[in-house]
Amino acid sequence: MKRLWLGAASLLFNIGFYAATTFYSLWGYVDLRRGRADRLILRGRAWARVVIRLLRICCGIEVRVSGLENLPVDGPVLIASTHQSAFDTAVWMLLPRPSYVLKKELLKVPVFGGLMQPSGMIAVDRSAGARAIRDLIRDGQAAAADSRQVVIFPQGTRAGPGEPRVIQPGVAALAGAMGVPVVPVVTDSGAHWGRNSFLKRPGTIHIVIGKPLPAGLARAALVGALDAAWAELEDNMNSAVDKIVYESVSVFDSRTSD
């Protein structure tokens, strides 16, 4: 009976999720045709708020965030987050001017793929070798100059709770190019929205934001510091909760502004 309820709730969520994705994507294409690419971030933020509300209403999933004081209010920043589920790719759209580092293949996804680059996302061709790093450095410098909040998932792919993780070198190259602090973040989203899982399980998704790592760290030092920060944040995840999100308002509104 419980599994049947979970299935019905997840189906309802997925219907709403894909409907919202289609609606805001089409609205985004209208903005593009009118020469208003600057509005794409607004559409993305509205979409993320709908996703968070749907999770709560349909699936009984709340979102709790701690460490908001560690998120800079103004200027560019590099956010390095663990990555467990598709939820992680939605929630950071609530930032004022987010720019995700994503794989180039996503640009070909129907409906929303064509909006990625016009909205300022950084696409990486993982098959391009050294050229991919050069492009990442160039785009990272442009994002920093444009005061964007760049979000990177240094593992390169989703890894569920307890799965081993490897930090890819791109985060160090990007941090060096941007010349900004790196903010470590961990989440347990995969416990409720699993990788390639249809079912969404009720409970609480935690997002824990750590203290920024200083700019200018060498590659090995940055990777080591990031891995250590992630481990510490995960140890404190269940106790370091200071904000709960019930409604569709931005989880970052208390630390950022439009």
Short mmCIF file of N, CA, C and O in Angstrom, two decimals, residues 176-233:
data_model
loop_
_atom_site.label_atom_id
_atom_site.label_comp_id
_atom_site.label_asym_id
_atom_site.label_seq_id
_atom_site.Cartn_x
_atom_site.Cartn_y
_atom_site.Cartn_z
N GLY A 176 40.96 28.70 -10.38
CA GLY A 176 42.11 29.53 -10.72
C GLY A 176 41.76 30.61 -11.73
O GLY A 176 42.22 31.75 -11.65
N ALA A 177 40.91 30.25 -12.70
CA ALA A 177 40.52 31.21 -13.74
C ALA A 177 39.67 32.33 -13.17
O ALA A 177 39.81 33.49 -13.54
N MET A 178 38.76 31.98 -12.26
CA MET A 178 37.86 32.98 -11.71
C MET A 178 38.50 33.83 -10.63
O MET A 178 38.12 34.99 -10.42
N GLY A 179 39.47 33.27 -9.92
CA GLY A 179 40.14 34.01 -8.86
C GLY A 179 39.23 34.39 -7.72
O GLY A 179 39.35 35.47 -7.13
N VAL A 180 38.29 33.50 -7.38
CA VAL A 180 37.31 33.78 -6.32
C VAL A 180 37.33 32.63 -5.31
O VAL A 180 37.82 31.54 -5.59
N PRO A 181 36.79 32.86 -4.11
CA PRO A 181 36.68 31.77 -3.13
C PRO A 181 35.80 30.65 -3.65
O PRO A 181 34.90 30.87 -4.46
N VAL A 182 36.06 29.45 -3.15
CA VAL A 182 35.26 28.28 -3.50
C VAL A 182 34.41 27.90 -2.30
O VAL A 182 34.94 27.66 -1.21
N VAL A 183 33.10 27.87 -2.49
CA VAL A 183 32.18 27.56 -1.39
C VAL A 183 31.79 26.08 -1.49
O VAL A 183 31.11 25.67 -2.44
N PRO A 184 32.20 25.26 -0.51
CA PRO A 184 31.83 23.83 -0.54
C PRO A 184 30.40 23.63 -0.06
O PRO A 184 29.94 24.27 0.89
N VAL A 185 29.70 22.71 -0.70
CA VAL A 185 28.31 22.42 -0.36
C VAL A 185 28.08 20.91 -0.42
O VAL A 185 28.60 20.24 -1.32
N VAL A 186 27.31 20.38 0.52
CA VAL A 186 26.91 18.97 0.46
C VAL A 186 25.39 18.88 0.55
O VAL A 186 24.72 19.77 1.06
N THR A 187 24.87 17.80 0.04
CA THR A 187 23.42 17.55 0.07
C THR A 187 23.17 16.06 0.21
O THR A 187 24.04 15.24 -0.14
N ASP A 188 22.01 15.71 0.72
CA ASP A 188 21.60 14.30 0.78
C ASP A 188 20.36 14.07 -0.08
O ASP A 188 19.54 13.20 0.21
N SER A 189 20.24 14.84 -1.14
CA SER A 189 19.04 14.78 -1.99
C SER A 189 18.78 13.40 -2.56
O SER A 189 17.63 13.02 -2.81
N GLY A 190 19.83 12.62 -2.77
CA GLY A 190 19.67 11.30 -3.36
C GLY A 190 18.88 10.33 -2.50
O GLY A 190 18.36 9.33 -3.00
N ALA A 191 18.77 10.62 -1.20
CA ALA A 191 18.00 9.75 -0.31
C ALA A 191 16.50 9.86 -0.57
O ALA A 191 15.74 8.98 -0.17
N HIS A 192 16.09 10.93 -1.23
CA HIS A 192 14.66 11.17 -1.46
C HIS A 192 14.31 11.26 -2.94
O HIS A 192 13.19 11.00 -3.33
N TRP A 193 15.29 11.67 -3.76
CA TRP A 193 15.09 11.76 -5.21
C TRP A 193 16.28 11.03 -5.82
O TRP A 193 17.28 11.63 -6.16
N GLY A 194 16.17 9.73 -5.91
CA GLY A 194 17.30 8.92 -6.33
C GLY A 194 17.66 9.08 -7.79
O GLY A 194 16.85 9.49 -8.62
N ARG A 195 18.89 8.75 -8.09
CA ARG A 195 19.37 8.80 -9.47
C ARG A 195 18.58 7.81 -10.32
O ARG A 195 18.49 6.62 -10.01
N ASN A 196 17.98 8.32 -11.39
CA ASN A 196 17.18 7.50 -12.31
C ASN A 196 16.03 6.77 -11.61
O ASN A 196 15.58 5.72 -12.07
N SER A 197 15.58 7.33 -10.50
CA SER A 197 14.49 6.70 -9.75
C SER A 197 13.18 7.44 -9.99
O SER A 197 13.12 8.67 -9.88
N PHE A 198 12.15 6.69 -10.31
CA PHE A 198 10.83 7.30 -10.50
C PHE A 198 10.24 7.73 -9.16
O PHE A 198 9.62 8.79 -9.05
N LEU A 199 10.42 6.91 -8.14
CA LEU A 199 9.82 7.19 -6.84
C LEU A 199 10.55 8.34 -6.12
O LEU A 199 11.77 8.41 -6.11
N LYS A 200 9.77 9.22 -5.51
CA LYS A 200 10.29 10.29 -4.66
C LYS A 200 9.85 9.97 -3.24
O LYS A 200 8.65 9.83 -2.97
N ARG A 201 10.78 9.86 -2.32
CA ARG A 201 10.48 9.40 -0.97
C ARG A 201 10.36 10.58 0.00
O ARG A 201 11.21 11.47 0.00
N PRO A 202 9.31 10.62 0.82
CA PRO A 202 9.11 11.75 1.73
C PRO A 202 10.22 11.88 2.75
O PRO A 202 10.90 10.90 3.08
N GLY A 203 10.39 13.08 3.24
CA GLY A 203 11.44 13.34 4.22
C GLY A 203 11.99 14.74 4.02
O GLY A 203 11.31 15.63 3.51
N THR A 204 13.24 14.91 4.39
CA THR A 204 13.86 16.22 4.33
C THR A 204 15.16 16.16 3.54
O THR A 204 16.04 15.35 3.84
N ILE A 205 15.27 17.00 2.53
CA ILE A 205 16.53 17.18 1.81
C ILE A 205 17.31 18.28 2.51
O ILE A 205 16.81 19.38 2.73
N HIS A 206 18.54 17.96 2.87
CA HIS A 206 19.41 18.94 3.52
C HIS A 206 20.42 19.51 2.53
O HIS A 206 20.97 18.77 1.70
N ILE A 207 20.65 20.80 2.63
CA ILE A 207 21.73 21.46 1.89
C ILE A 207 22.57 22.18 2.93
O ILE A 207 22.06 23.02 3.67
N VAL A 208 23.85 21.84 3.01
CA VAL A 208 24.73 22.46 3.99
C VAL A 208 25.84 23.21 3.26
O VAL A 208 26.59 22.62 2.47
N ILE A 209 25.91 24.51 3.51
CA ILE A 209 26.87 25.39 2.85
C ILE A 209 28.03 25.67 3.79
O ILE A 209 27.82 26.16 4.91
N GLY A 210 29.25 25.35 3.36
CA GLY A 210 30.41 25.51 4.22
C GLY A 210 31.10 26.85 4.06
O GLY A 210 30.75 27.65 3.20
N LYS A 211 32.09 27.07 4.89
CA LYS A 211 32.87 28.30 4.81
C LYS A 211 33.71 28.31 3.54
O LYS A 211 34.27 27.28 3.15
N PRO A 212 33.81 29.46 2.86
CA PRO A 212 34.55 29.52 1.60
C PRO A 212 36.01 29.13 1.76
O PRO A 212 36.66 29.50 2.75
N LEU A 213 36.51 28.38 0.80
CA LEU A 213 37.94 28.08 0.73
C LEU A 213 38.62 29.26 0.05
O LEU A 213 38.08 29.83 -0.90
N PRO A 214 39.80 29.66 0.51
CA PRO A 214 40.42 30.88 -0.04
C PRO A 214 40.77 30.75 -1.51
O PRO A 214 41.07 29.66 -2.01
N ALA A 215 40.72 31.87 -2.21
CA ALA A 215 41.13 31.90 -3.61
C ALA A 215 42.64 31.70 -3.72
O ALA A 215 43.38 31.99 -2.79
N GLY A 216 43.07 31.17 -4.85
CA GLY A 216 44.50 31.04 -5.12
C GLY A 216 45.14 29.75 -4.68
O GLY A 216 46.36 29.60 -4.79
N LEU A 217 44.36 28.78 -4.18
CA LEU A 217 44.94 27.50 -3.78
C LEU A 217 45.42 26.73 -5.01
O LEU A 217 44.77 26.75 -6.05
N ALA A 218 46.54 26.05 -4.87
CA ALA A 218 47.03 25.19 -5.94
C ALA A 218 46.08 24.01 -6.12
O ALA A 218 45.27 23.70 -5.23
N ARG A 219 46.21 23.34 -7.26
CA ARG A 219 45.26 22.28 -7.60
C ARG A 219 45.15 21.23 -6.52
O ARG A 219 44.05 20.92 -6.05
N ALA A 220 46.28 20.65 -6.10
CA ALA A 220 46.24 19.58 -5.11
C ALA A 220 45.69 20.07 -3.78
O ALA A 220 44.92 19.37 -3.11
N ALA A 221 46.08 21.28 -3.40
CA ALA A 221 45.61 21.84 -2.13
C ALA A 221 44.11 22.08 -2.17
O ALA A 221 43.40 21.82 -1.19
N LEU A 222 43.61 22.57 -3.30
CA LEU A 222 42.17 22.84 -3.41
C LEU A 222 41.37 21.54 -3.37
O LEU A 222 40.36 21.45 -2.66
N VAL A 223 41.81 20.55 -4.13
CA VAL A 223 41.09 19.27 -4.14
C VAL A 223 41.06 18.65 -2.74
O VAL A 223 40.03 18.16 -2.27
N GLY A 224 42.20 18.69 -2.06
CA GLY A 224 42.26 18.14 -0.71
C GLY A 224 41.38 18.90 0.27
O GLY A 224 40.68 18.30 1.08
N ALA A 225 41.43 20.23 0.18
CA ALA A 225 40.62 21.06 1.07
C ALA A 225 39.14 20.87 0.80
O ALA A 225 38.32 20.84 1.74
N LEU A 226 38.76 20.74 -0.47
CA LEU A 226 37.35 20.55 -0.82
C LEU A 226 36.85 19.20 -0.31
O LEU A 226 35.75 19.11 0.27
N ASP A 227 37.64 18.17 -0.51
CA ASP A 227 37.22 16.84 -0.05
C ASP A 227 37.07 16.82 1.47
O ASP A 227 36.12 16.23 2.01
N ALA A 228 38.00 17.46 2.18
CA ALA A 228 37.94 17.52 3.64
C ALA A 228 36.72 18.32 4.10
O ALA A 228 36.05 17.96 5.07
N ALA A 229 36.44 19.42 3.40
CA ALA A 229 35.28 20.25 3.75
C ALA A 229 33.99 19.48 3.55
O ALA A 229 33.08 19.54 4.39
N TRP A 230 33.89 18.76 2.44
CA TRP A 230 32.70 17.94 2.19
C TRP A 230 32.49 16.93 3.31
O TRP A 230 31.37 16.74 3.80
N ALA A 231 33.58 16.25 3.71
CA ALA A 231 33.47 15.23 4.75
C ALA A 231 32.99 15.85 6.07
O ALA A 231 32.13 15.28 6.76
N GLU A 232 33.52 17.00 6.43
CA GLU A 232 33.12 17.66 7.67
C GLU A 232 31.66 18.11 7.61
O GLU A 232 30.91 17.95 8.59
N LEU A 233 31.27 18.67 6.48
CA LEU A 233 29.88 19.13 6.34
C LEU A 233 28.90 17.96 6.42
O LEU A 233 27.82 18.08 7.00
#
